[in-house]
mmCIF file with all atom_site columns, C-alpha atoms in Angstrom:
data_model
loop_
_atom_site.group_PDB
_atom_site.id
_atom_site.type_symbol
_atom_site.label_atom_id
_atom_site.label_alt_id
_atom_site.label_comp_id
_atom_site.label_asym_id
_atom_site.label_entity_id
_atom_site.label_seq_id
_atom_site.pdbx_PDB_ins_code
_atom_site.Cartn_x
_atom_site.Cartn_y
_atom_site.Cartn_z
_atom_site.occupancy
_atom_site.B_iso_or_equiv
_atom_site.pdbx_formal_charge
_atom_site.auth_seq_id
_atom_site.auth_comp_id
_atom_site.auth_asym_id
_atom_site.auth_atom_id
_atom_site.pdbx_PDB_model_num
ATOM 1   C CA . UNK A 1 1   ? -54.148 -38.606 -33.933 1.00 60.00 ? 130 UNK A CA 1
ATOM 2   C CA . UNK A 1 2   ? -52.990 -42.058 -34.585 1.00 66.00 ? 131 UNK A CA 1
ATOM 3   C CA . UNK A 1 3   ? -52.118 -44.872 -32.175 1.00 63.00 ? 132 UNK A CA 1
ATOM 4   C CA . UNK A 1 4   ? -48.427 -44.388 -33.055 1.00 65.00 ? 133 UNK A CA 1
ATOM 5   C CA . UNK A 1 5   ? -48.421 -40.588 -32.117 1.00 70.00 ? 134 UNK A CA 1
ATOM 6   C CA . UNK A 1 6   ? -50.345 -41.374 -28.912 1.00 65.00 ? 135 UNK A CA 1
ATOM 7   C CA . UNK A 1 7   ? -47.818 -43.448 -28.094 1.00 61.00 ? 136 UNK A CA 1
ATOM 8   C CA . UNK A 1 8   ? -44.722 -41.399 -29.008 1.00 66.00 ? 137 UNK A CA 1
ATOM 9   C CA . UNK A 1 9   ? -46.115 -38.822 -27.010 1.00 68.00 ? 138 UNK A CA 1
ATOM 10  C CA . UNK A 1 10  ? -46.590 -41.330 -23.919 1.00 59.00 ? 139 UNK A CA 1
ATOM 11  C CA . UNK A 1 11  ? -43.187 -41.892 -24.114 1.00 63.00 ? 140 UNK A CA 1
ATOM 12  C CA . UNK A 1 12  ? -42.122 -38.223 -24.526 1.00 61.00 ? 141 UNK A CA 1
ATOM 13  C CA . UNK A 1 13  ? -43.575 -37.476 -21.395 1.00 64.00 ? 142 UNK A CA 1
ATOM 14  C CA . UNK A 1 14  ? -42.753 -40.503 -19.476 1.00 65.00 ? 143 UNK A CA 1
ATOM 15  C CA . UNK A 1 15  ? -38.920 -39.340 -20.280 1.00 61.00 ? 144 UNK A CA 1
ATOM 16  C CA . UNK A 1 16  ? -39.578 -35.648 -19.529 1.00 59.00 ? 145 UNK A CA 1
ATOM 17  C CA . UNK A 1 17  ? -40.981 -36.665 -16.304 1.00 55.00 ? 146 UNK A CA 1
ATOM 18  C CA . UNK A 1 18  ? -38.088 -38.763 -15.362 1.00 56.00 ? 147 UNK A CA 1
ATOM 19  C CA . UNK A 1 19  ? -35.514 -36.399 -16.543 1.00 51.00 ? 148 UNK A CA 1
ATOM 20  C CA . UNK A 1 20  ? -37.041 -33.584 -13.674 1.00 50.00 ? 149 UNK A CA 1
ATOM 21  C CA . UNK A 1 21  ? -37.619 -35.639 -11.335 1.00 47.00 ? 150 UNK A CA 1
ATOM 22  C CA . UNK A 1 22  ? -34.093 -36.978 -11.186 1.00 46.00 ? 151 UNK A CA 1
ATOM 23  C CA . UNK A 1 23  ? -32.912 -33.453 -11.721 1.00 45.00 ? 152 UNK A CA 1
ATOM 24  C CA . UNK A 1 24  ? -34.072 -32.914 -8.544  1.00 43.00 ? 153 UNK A CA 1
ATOM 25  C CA . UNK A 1 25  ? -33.856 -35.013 -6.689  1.00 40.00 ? 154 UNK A CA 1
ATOM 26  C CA . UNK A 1 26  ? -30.414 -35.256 -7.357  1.00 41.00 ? 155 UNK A CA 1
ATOM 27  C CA . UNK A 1 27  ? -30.306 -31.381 -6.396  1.00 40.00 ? 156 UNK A CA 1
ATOM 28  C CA . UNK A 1 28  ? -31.570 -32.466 -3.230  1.00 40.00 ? 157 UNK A CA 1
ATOM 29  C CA . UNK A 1 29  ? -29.521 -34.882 -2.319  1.00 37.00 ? 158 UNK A CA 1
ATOM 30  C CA . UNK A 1 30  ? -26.564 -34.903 -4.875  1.00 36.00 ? 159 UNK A CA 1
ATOM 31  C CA . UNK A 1 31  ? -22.929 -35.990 -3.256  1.00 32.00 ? 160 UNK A CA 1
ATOM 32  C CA . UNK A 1 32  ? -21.649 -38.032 -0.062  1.00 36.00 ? 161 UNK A CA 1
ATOM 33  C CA . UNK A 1 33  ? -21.499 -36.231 2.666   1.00 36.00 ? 162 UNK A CA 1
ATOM 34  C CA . UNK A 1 34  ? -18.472 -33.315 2.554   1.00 36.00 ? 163 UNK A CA 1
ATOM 35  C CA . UNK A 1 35  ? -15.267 -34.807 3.218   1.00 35.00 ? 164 UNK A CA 1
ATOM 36  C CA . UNK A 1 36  ? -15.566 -38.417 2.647   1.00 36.00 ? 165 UNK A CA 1
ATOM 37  C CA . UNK A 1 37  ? -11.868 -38.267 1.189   1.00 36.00 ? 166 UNK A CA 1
ATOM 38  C CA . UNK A 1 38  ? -10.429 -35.643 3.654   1.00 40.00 ? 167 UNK A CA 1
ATOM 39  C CA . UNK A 1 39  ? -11.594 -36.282 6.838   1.00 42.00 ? 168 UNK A CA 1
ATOM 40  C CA . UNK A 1 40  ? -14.286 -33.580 7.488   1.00 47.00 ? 169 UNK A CA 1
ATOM 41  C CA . UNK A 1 41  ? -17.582 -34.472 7.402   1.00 50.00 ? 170 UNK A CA 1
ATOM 42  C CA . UNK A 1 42  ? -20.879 -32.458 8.627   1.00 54.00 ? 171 UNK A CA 1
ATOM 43  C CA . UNK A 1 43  ? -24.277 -32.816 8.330   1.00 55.00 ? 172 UNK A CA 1
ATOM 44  C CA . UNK A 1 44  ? -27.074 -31.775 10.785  1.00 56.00 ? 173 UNK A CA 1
ATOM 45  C CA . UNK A 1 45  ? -30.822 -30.920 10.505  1.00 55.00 ? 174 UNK A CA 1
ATOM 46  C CA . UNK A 1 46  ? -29.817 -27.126 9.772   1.00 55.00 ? 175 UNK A CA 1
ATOM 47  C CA . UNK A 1 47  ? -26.849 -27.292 7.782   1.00 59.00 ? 176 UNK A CA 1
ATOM 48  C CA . UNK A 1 48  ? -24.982 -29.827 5.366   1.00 59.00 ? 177 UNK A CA 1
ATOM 49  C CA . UNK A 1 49  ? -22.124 -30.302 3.083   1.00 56.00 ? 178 UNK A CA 1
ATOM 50  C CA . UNK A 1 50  ? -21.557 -32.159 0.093   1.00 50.00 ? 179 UNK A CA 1
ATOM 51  C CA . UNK A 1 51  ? -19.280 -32.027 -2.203  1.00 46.00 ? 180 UNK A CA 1
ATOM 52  C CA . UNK A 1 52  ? -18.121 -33.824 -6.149  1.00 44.00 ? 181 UNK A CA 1
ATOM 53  C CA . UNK A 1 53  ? -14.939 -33.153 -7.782  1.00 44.00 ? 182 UNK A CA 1
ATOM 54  C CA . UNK A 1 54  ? -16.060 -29.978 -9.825  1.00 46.00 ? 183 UNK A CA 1
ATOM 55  C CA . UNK A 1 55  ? -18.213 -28.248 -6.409  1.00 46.00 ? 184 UNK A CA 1
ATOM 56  C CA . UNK A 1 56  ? -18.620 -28.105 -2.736  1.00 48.00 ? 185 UNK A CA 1
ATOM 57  C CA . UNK A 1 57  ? -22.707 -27.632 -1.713  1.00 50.00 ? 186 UNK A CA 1
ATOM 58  C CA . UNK A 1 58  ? -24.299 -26.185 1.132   1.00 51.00 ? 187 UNK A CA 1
ATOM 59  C CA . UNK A 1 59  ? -27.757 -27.616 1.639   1.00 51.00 ? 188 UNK A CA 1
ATOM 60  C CA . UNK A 1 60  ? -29.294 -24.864 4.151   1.00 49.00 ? 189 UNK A CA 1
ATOM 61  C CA . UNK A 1 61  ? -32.211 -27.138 5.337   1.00 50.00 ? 190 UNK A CA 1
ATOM 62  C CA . UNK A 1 62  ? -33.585 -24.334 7.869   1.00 51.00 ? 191 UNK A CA 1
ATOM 63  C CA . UNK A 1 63  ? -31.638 -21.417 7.604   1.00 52.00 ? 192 UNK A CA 1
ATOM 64  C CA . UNK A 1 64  ? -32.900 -18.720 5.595   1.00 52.00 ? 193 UNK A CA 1
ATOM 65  C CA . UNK A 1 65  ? -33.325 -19.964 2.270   1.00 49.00 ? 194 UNK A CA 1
ATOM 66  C CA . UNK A 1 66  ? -33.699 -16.768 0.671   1.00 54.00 ? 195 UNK A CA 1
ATOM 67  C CA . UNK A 1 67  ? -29.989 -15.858 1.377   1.00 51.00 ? 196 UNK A CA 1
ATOM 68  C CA . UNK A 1 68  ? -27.392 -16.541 -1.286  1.00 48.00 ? 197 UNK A CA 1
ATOM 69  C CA . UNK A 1 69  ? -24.381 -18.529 0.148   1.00 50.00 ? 198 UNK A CA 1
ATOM 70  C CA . UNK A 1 70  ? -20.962 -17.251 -0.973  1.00 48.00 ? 199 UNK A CA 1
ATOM 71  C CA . UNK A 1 71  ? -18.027 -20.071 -2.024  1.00 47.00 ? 200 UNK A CA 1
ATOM 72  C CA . UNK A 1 72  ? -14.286 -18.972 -1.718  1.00 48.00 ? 201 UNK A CA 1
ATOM 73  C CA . UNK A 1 73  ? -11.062 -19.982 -0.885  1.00 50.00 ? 202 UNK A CA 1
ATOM 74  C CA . UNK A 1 74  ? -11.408 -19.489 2.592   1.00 63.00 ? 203 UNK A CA 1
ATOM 75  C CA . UNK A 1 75  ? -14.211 -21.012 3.935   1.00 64.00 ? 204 UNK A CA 1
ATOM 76  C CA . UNK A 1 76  ? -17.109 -23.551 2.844   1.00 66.00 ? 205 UNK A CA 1
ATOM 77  C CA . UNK A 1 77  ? -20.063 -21.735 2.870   1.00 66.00 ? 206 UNK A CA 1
ATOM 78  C CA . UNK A 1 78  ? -21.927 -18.236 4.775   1.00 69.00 ? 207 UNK A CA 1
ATOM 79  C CA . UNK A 1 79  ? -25.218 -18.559 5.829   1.00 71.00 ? 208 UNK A CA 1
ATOM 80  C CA . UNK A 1 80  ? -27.939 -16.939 7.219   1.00 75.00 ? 209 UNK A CA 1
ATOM 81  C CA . UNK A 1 81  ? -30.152 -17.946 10.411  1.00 76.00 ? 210 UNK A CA 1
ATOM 82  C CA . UNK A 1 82  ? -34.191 -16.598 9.813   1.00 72.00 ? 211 UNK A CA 1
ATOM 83  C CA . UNK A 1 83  ? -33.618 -13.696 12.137  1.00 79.00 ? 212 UNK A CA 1
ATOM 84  C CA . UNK A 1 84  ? -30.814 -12.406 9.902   1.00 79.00 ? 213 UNK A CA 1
ATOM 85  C CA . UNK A 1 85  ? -27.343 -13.612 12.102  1.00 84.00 ? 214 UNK A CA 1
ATOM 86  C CA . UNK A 1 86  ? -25.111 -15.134 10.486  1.00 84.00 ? 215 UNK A CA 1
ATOM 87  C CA . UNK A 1 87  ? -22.861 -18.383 10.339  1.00 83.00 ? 216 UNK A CA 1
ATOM 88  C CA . UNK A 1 88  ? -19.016 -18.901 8.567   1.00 82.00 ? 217 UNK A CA 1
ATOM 89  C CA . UNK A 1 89  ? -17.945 -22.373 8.281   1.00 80.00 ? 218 UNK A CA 1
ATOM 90  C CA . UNK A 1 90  ? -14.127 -22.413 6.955   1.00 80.00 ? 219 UNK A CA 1
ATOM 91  C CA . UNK A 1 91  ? -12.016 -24.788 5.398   1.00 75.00 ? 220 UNK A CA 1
ATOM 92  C CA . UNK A 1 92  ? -9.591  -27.007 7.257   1.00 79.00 ? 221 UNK A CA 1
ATOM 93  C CA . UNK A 1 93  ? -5.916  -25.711 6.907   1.00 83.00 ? 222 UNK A CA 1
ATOM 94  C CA . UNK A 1 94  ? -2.996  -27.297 7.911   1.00 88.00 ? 223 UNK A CA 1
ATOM 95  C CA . UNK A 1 95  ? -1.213  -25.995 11.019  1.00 93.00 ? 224 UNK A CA 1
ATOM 96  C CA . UNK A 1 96  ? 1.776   -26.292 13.167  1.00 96.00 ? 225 UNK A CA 1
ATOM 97  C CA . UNK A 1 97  ? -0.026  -24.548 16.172  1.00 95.00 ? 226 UNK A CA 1
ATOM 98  C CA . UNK A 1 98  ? -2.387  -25.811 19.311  1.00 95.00 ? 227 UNK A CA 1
ATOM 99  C CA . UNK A 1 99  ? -5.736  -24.802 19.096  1.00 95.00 ? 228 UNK A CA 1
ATOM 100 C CA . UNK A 1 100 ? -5.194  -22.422 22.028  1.00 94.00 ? 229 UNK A CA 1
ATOM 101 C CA . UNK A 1 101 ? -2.680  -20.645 20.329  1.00 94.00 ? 230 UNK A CA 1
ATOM 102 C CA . UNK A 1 102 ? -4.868  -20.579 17.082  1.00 93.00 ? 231 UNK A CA 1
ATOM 103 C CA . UNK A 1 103 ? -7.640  -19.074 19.439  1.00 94.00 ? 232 UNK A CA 1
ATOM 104 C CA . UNK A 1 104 ? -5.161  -16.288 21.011  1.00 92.00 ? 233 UNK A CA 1
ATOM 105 C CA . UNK A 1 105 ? -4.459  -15.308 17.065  1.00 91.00 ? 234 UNK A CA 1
ATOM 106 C CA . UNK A 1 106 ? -8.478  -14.652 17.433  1.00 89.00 ? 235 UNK A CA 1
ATOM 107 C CA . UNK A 1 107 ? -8.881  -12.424 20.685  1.00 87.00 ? 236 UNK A CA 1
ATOM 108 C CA . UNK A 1 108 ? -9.867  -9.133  19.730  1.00 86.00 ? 237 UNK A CA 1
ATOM 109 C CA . UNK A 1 109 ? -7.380  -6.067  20.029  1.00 81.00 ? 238 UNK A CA 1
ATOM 110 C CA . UNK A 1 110 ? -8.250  -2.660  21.317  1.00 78.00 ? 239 UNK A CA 1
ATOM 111 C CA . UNK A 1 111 ? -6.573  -0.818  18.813  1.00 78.00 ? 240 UNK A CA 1
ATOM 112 C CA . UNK A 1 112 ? -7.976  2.115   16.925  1.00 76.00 ? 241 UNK A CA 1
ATOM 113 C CA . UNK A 1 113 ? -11.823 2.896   16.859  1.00 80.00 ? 242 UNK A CA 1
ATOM 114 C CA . UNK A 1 114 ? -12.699 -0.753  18.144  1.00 80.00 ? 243 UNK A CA 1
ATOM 115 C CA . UNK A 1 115 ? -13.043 -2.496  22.061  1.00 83.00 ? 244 UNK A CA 1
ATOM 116 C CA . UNK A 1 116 ? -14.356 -5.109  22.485  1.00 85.00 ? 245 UNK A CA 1
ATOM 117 C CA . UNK A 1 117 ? -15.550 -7.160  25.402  1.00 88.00 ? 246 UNK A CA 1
ATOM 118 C CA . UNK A 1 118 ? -14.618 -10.953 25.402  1.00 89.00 ? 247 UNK A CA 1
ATOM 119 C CA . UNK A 1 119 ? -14.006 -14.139 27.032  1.00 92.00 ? 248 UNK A CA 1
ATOM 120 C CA . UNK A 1 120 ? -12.558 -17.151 25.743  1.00 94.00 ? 249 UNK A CA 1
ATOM 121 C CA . UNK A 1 121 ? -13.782 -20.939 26.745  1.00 95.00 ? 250 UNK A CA 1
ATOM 122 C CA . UNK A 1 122 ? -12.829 -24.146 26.165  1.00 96.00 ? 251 UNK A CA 1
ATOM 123 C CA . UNK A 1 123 ? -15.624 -26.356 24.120  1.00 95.00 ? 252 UNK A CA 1
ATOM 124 C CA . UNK A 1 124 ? -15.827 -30.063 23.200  1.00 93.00 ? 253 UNK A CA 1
ATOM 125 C CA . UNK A 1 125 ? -15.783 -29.984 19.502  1.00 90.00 ? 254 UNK A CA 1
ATOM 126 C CA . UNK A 1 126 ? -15.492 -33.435 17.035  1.00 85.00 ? 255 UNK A CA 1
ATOM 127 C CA . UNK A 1 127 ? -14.326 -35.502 19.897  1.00 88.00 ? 256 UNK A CA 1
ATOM 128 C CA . UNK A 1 128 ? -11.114 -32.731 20.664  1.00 91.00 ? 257 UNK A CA 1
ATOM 129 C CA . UNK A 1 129 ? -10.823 -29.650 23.067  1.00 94.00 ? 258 UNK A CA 1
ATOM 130 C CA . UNK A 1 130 ? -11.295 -26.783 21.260  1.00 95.00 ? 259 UNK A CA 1
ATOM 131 C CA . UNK A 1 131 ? -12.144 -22.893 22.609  1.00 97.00 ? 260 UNK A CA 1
ATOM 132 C CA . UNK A 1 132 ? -14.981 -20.501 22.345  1.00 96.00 ? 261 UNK A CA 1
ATOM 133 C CA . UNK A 1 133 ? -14.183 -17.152 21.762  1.00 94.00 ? 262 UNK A CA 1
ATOM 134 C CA . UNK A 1 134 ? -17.559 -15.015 22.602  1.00 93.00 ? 263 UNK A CA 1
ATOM 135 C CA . UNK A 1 135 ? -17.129 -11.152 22.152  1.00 91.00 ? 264 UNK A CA 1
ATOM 136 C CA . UNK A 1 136 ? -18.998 -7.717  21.639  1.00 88.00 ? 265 UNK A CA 1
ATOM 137 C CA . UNK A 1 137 ? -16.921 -5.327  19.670  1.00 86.00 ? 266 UNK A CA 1
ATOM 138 C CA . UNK A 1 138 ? -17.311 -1.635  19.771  1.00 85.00 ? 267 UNK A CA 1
ATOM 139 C CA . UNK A 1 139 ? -16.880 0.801   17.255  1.00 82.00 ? 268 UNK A CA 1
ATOM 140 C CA . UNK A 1 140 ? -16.921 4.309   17.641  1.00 79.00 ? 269 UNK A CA 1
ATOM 141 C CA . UNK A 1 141 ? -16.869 7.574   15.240  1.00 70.00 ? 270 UNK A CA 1
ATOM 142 C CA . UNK A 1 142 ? -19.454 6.481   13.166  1.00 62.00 ? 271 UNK A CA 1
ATOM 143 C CA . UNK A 1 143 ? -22.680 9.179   12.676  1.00 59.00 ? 272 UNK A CA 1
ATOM 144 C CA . UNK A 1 144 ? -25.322 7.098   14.117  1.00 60.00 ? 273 UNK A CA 1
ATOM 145 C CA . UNK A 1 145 ? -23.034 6.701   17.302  1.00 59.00 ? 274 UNK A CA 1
ATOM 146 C CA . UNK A 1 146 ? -21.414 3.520   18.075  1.00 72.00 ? 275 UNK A CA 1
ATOM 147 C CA . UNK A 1 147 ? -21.714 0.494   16.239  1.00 73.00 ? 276 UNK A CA 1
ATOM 148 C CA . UNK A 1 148 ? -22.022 -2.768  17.859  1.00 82.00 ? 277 UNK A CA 1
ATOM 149 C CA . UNK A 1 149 ? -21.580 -6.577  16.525  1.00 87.00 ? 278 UNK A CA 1
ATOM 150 C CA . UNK A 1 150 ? -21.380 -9.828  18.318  1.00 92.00 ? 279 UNK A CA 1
ATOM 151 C CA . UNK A 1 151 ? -19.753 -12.899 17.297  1.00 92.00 ? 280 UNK A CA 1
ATOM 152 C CA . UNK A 1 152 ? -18.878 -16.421 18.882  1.00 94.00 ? 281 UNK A CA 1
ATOM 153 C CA . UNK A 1 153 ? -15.599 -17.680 17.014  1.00 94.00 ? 282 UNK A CA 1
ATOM 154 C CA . UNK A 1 154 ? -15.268 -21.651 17.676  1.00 94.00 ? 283 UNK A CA 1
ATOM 155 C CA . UNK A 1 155 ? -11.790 -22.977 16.861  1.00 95.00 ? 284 UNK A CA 1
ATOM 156 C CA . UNK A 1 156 ? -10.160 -26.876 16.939  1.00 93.00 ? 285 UNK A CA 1
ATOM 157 C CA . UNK A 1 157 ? -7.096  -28.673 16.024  1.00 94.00 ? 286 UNK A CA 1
ATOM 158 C CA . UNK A 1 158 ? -7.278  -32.110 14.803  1.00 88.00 ? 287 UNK A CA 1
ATOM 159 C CA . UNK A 1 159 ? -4.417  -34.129 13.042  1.00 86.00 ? 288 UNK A CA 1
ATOM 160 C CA . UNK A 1 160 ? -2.581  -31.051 11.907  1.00 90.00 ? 289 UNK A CA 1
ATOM 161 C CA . UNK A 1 161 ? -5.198  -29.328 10.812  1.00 86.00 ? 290 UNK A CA 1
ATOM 162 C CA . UNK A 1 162 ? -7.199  -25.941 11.973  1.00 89.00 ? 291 UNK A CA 1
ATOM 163 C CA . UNK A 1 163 ? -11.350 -25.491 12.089  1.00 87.00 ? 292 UNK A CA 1
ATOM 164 C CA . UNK A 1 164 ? -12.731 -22.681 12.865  1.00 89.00 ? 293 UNK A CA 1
ATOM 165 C CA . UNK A 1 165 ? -16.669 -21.944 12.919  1.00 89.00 ? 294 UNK A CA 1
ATOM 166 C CA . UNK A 1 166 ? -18.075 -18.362 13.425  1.00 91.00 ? 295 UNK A CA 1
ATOM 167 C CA . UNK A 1 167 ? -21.395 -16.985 14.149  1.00 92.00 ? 296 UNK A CA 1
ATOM 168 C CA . UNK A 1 168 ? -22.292 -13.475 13.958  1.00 90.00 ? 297 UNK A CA 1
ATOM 169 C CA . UNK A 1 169 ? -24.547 -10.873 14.515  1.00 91.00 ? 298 UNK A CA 1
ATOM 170 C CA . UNK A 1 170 ? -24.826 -7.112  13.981  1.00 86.00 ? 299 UNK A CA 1
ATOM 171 C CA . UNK A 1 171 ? -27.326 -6.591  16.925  1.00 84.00 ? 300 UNK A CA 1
ATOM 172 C CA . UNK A 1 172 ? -26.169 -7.007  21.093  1.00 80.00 ? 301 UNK A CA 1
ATOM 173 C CA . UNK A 1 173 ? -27.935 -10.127 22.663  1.00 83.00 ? 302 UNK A CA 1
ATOM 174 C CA . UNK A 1 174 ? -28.760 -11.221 19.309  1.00 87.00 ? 303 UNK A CA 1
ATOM 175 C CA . UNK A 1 175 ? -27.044 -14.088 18.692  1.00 88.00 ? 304 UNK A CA 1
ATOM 176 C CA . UNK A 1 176 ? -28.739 -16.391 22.112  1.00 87.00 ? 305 UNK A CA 1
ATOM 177 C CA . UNK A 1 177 ? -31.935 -16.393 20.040  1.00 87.00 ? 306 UNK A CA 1
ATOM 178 C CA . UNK A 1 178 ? -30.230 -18.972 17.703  1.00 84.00 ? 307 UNK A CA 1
ATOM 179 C CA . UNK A 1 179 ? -28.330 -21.047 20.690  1.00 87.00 ? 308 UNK A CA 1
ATOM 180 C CA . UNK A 1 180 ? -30.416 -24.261 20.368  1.00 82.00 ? 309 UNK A CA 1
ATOM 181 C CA . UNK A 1 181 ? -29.434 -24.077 16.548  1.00 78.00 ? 310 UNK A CA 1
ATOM 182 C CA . UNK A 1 182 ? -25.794 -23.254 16.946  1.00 84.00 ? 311 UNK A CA 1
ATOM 183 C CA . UNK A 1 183 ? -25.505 -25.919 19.287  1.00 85.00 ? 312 UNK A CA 1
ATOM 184 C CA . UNK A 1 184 ? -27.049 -28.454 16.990  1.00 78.00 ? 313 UNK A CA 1
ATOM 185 C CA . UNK A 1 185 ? -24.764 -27.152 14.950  1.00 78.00 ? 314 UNK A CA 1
ATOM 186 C CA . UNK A 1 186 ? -21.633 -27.372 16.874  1.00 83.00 ? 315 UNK A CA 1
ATOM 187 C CA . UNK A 1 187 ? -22.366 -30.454 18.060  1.00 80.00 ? 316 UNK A CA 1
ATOM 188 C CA . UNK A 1 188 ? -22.340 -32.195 14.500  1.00 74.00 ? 317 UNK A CA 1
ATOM 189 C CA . UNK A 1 189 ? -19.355 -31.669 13.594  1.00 76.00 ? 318 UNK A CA 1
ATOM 190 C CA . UNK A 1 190 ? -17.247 -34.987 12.903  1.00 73.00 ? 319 UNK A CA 1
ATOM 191 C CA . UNK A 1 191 ? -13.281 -35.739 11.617  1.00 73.00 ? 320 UNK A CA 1
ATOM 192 C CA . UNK A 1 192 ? -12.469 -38.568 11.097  1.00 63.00 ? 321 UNK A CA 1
#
């Protein structure tokens, strides 16, 4: 092999080598912060956003990396805690309503094969009063006997606009194991 080759293949690698490790690194840490242009903004040590002008990202730093985060319309990303309970994050959306009216559109109804149990709290959220609403629903007629979830629905209004956060769990008294993480969670939250 002659000096020439040696030294095309130097190069080759020196560029492949560069090429992955910008790859990713930039999948590590590829965008601003989410909502640098529209006001909503969150980033924590278990959950961030990030966005360009073709994606939104969720970067689920200790969630359960194994679980495959779903994009819609309606909400920013789903994710899963280790012990399998679950967290919503939605997209603002405009509104003409107060959060505690927003949070009364929440409250669960007894209607059918579901009751649920429930109180509602207010809850500093991004520097505004926001509520809490915590509930065990009940459903019955299934064959295994009654089925029981648990979520925690966090709503806020700021400048016109509604966000609403939701953790969930198909267990009772599951979702307190994660309340040190939800509330690192919560309390990241920032709109500008």
């Amino acid at each position: 092999m002659g000096h020439m080759e040696k030294l095309r293949i130097l190069w080759v690698s020196i560029g492949l080598f560069i090429a992955v490790y910008g790859s990713i690194s930039g999948y590590s840490h590829p965008f601003e912060a989410y909502g640098t242009d529209n006001g909503f903004s969150y980033n924590s040590d278990y959950l961030s956003f990030s966005h360009n002008f073709l994606y939104d990202f969720a970067h689920i730093n200790k969630l359960d990396p194994s679980y495959n985060s779903s994009y819609n319309y309606s909400y920013i990303v789903s994710a899963r805690f280790i012990n399998g309970d679950q967290i919503i994050v939605y997209r603002p959306i405009d509104t003409n309503l107060s959060a505690y009216e927003e949070a009364l559109k929440l409250e669960p109804k007894n209607i059918g094969n579901h009751s649920a149990d429930y109180t509602v709290d207010t809850i500093q959220i991004a520097n505004s009063t926001g509520y809490k609403i915590d509930s065990v629903n009940y459903y019955s007629g299934f064959n295994e006997g009654e089925f029981v979830s648990e979520s925690i629905d966090i709503v806020f209004v700021k400048n016109g606009k509604l966000y609403q956060i939701c953790f969930f769990s198909f267990e009772k008294d599951h979702l307190n194991q994660n309340q040190a993480n939800m509330d690192k969670i919560v309390n990241s939250f920032t709109v500008y």
